[in-house]
Coordinates of C-alpha atoms in Angstrom, one line a residue:
X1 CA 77.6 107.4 133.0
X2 CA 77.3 109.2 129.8
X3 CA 76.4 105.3 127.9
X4 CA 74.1 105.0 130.8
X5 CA 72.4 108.4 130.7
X6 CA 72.0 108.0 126.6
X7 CA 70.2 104.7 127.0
X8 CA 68.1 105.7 129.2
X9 CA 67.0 108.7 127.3
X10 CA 66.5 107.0 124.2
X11 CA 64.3 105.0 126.5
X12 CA 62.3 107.7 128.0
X13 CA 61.7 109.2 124.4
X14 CA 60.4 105.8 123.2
X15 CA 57.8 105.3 126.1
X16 CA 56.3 109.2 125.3
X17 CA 56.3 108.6 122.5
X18 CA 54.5 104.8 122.7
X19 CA 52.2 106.7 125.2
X20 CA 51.2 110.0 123.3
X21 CA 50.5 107.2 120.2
X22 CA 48.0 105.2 122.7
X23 CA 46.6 108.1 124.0
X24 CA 45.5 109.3 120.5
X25 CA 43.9 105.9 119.7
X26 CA 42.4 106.1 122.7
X27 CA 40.8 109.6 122.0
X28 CA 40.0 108.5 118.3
X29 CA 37.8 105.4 120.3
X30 CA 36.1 107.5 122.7
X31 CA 35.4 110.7 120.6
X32 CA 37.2 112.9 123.0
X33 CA 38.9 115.8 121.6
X34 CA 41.2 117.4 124.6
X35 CA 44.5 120.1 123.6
X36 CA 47.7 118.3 123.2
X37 CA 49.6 117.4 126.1
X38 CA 53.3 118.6 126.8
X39 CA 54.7 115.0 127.4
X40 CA 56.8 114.9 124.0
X41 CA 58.1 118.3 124.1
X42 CA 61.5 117.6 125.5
X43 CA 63.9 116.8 123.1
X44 CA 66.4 114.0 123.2
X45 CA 69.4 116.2 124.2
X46 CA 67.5 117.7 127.1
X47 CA 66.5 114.2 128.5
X48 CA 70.2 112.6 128.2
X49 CA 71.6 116.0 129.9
X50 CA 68.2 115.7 132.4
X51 CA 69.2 112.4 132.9
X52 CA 72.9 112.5 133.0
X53 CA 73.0 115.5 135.4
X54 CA 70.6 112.8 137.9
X55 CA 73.4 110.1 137.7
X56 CA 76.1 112.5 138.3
X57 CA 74.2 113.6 141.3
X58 CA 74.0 110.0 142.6
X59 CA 77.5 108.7 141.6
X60 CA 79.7 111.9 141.3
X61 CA 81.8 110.7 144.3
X62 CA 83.6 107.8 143.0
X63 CA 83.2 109.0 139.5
X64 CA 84.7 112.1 140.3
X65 CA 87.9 110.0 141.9
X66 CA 87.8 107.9 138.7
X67 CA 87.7 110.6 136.4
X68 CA 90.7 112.6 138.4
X69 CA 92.7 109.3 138.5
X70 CA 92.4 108.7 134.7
X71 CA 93.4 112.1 134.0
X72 CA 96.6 111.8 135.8
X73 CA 97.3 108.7 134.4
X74 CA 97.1 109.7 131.0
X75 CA 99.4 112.5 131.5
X76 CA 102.2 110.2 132.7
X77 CA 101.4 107.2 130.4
X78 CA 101.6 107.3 126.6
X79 CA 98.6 105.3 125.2
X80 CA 98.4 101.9 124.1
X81 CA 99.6 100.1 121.1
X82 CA 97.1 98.4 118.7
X83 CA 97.2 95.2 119.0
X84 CA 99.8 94.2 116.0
X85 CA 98.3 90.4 115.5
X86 CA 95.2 92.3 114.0
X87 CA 97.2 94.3 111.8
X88 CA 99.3 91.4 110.4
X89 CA 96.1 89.6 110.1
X90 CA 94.2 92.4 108.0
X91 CA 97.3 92.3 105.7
X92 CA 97.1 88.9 105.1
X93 CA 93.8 89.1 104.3
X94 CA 94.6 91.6 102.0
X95 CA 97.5 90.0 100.1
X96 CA 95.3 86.7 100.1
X97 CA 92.2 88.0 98.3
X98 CA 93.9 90.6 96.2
X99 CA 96.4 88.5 94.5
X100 CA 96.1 84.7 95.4
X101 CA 92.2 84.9 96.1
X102 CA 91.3 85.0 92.1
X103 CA 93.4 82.1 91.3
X104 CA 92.2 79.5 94.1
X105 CA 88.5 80.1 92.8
X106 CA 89.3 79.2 88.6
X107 CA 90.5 75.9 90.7
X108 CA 87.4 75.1 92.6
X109 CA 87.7 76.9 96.0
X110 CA 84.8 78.5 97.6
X111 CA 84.4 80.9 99.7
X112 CA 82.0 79.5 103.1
X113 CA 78.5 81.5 102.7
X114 CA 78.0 81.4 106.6
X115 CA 81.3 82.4 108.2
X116 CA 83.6 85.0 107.3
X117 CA 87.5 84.1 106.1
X118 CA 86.7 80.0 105.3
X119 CA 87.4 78.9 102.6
X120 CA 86.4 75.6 101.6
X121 CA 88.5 73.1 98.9
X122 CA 87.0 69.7 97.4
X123 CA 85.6 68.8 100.9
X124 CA 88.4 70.8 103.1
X125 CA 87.8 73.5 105.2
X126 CA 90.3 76.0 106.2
X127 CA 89.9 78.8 109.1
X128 CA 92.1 81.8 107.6
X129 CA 93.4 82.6 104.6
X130 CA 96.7 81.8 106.5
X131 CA 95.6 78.4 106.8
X132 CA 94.5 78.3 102.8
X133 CA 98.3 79.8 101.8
X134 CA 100.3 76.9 104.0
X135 CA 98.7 74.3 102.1
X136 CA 98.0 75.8 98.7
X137 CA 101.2 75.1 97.8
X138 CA 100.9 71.6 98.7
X139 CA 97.4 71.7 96.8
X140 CA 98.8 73.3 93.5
X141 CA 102.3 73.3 93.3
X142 CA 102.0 75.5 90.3
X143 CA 101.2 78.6 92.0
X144 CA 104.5 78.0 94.5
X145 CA 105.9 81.4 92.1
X146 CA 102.8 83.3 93.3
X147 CA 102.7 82.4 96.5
X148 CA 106.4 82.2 98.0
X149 CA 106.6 86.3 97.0
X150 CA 103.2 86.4 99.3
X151 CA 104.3 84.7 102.1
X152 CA 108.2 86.7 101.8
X153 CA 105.7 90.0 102.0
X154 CA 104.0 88.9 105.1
X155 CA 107.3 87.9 107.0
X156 CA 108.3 91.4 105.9
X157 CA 105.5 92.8 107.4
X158 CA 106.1 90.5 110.3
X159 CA 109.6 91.5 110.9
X160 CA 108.6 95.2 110.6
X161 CA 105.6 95.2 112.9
X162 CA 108.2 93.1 115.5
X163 CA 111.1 96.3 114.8
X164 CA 108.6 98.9 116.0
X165 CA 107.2 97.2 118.9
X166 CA 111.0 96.8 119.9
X167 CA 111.2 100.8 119.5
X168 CA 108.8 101.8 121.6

């Protein structure tokens, strides 16, 4: 309701203020010279509240329900867990362009302009950096003593973000 009141706010301050622009034009056409109007003189805050406290009005039945249920439920319930594939993903990003990253690109490997995380190696793609560090060492088997330290890191990580979602 409140995403909904703020859009349509931000709507409603858009059109008076598309109108009050027209209007002038229209004066500076015609010659007219009339006092301002009051159109614009409610500020943003009052027209989200204005329109907020007209949505409550219409939908504070069920929303009221909604509102009491979710309450209750977060009382008994302990909040989610973030999602721990993201976070083992962010990390090998991280390792990847902090300490591999530099090396792959003195040997020819691009980074893709268009997409994010691809990486690109004499006519090869890869997805993920995950995907460039399980064949790198295929690729350049002279990196295999800075890799195999980066891939023992990220099962570490692995093993640790697999302990704490066995904790909880």
């Amino acid at each position: 309701i409140c995403e909904v009141a703020t859009s349509e706010a931000l709507g409603e301050v858009k059109r008076r203020k598309t109108n009050a622009e027209r209007k002038k034009e229209n004066r500076g056409q015609t010659g007219e010279r009339t006092g301002d109007t009051n159109e614009t003189s409610k500020s943003e805050k009052e027209l989200k509240q204005e329109t907020f406290q007209k949505l409550w009005a219409v939908h504070s039945g069920w929303a009221g329900m909604a509102l009491c249920d979710a309450v209750s439920f977060a009382k008994d319930n302990s909040p989610r867990q973030v999602d721990s594939s993201i976070d083992q993903q962010t990390v090998i990003r991280d390792l990847f362009m902090d300490q591999l990253w530099p090396a792959l690109k003195v040997r020819g490997w691009q980074a893709d302009e268009d997409e994010d995380d691809v990486f690109l190696y004499e006519g090869q793609r890869f997805a993920s950096p995950s995907a460039v560090m399980n064949e790198v060492i295929r690729i350049h088997p002279e990196l295999a003593n800075m890799i195999i330290p980066l891939l023992n890191k990220v099962e570490a990580t692995r093993t640790q973000a697999a302990e704490q979602e066995k904790q909880v």
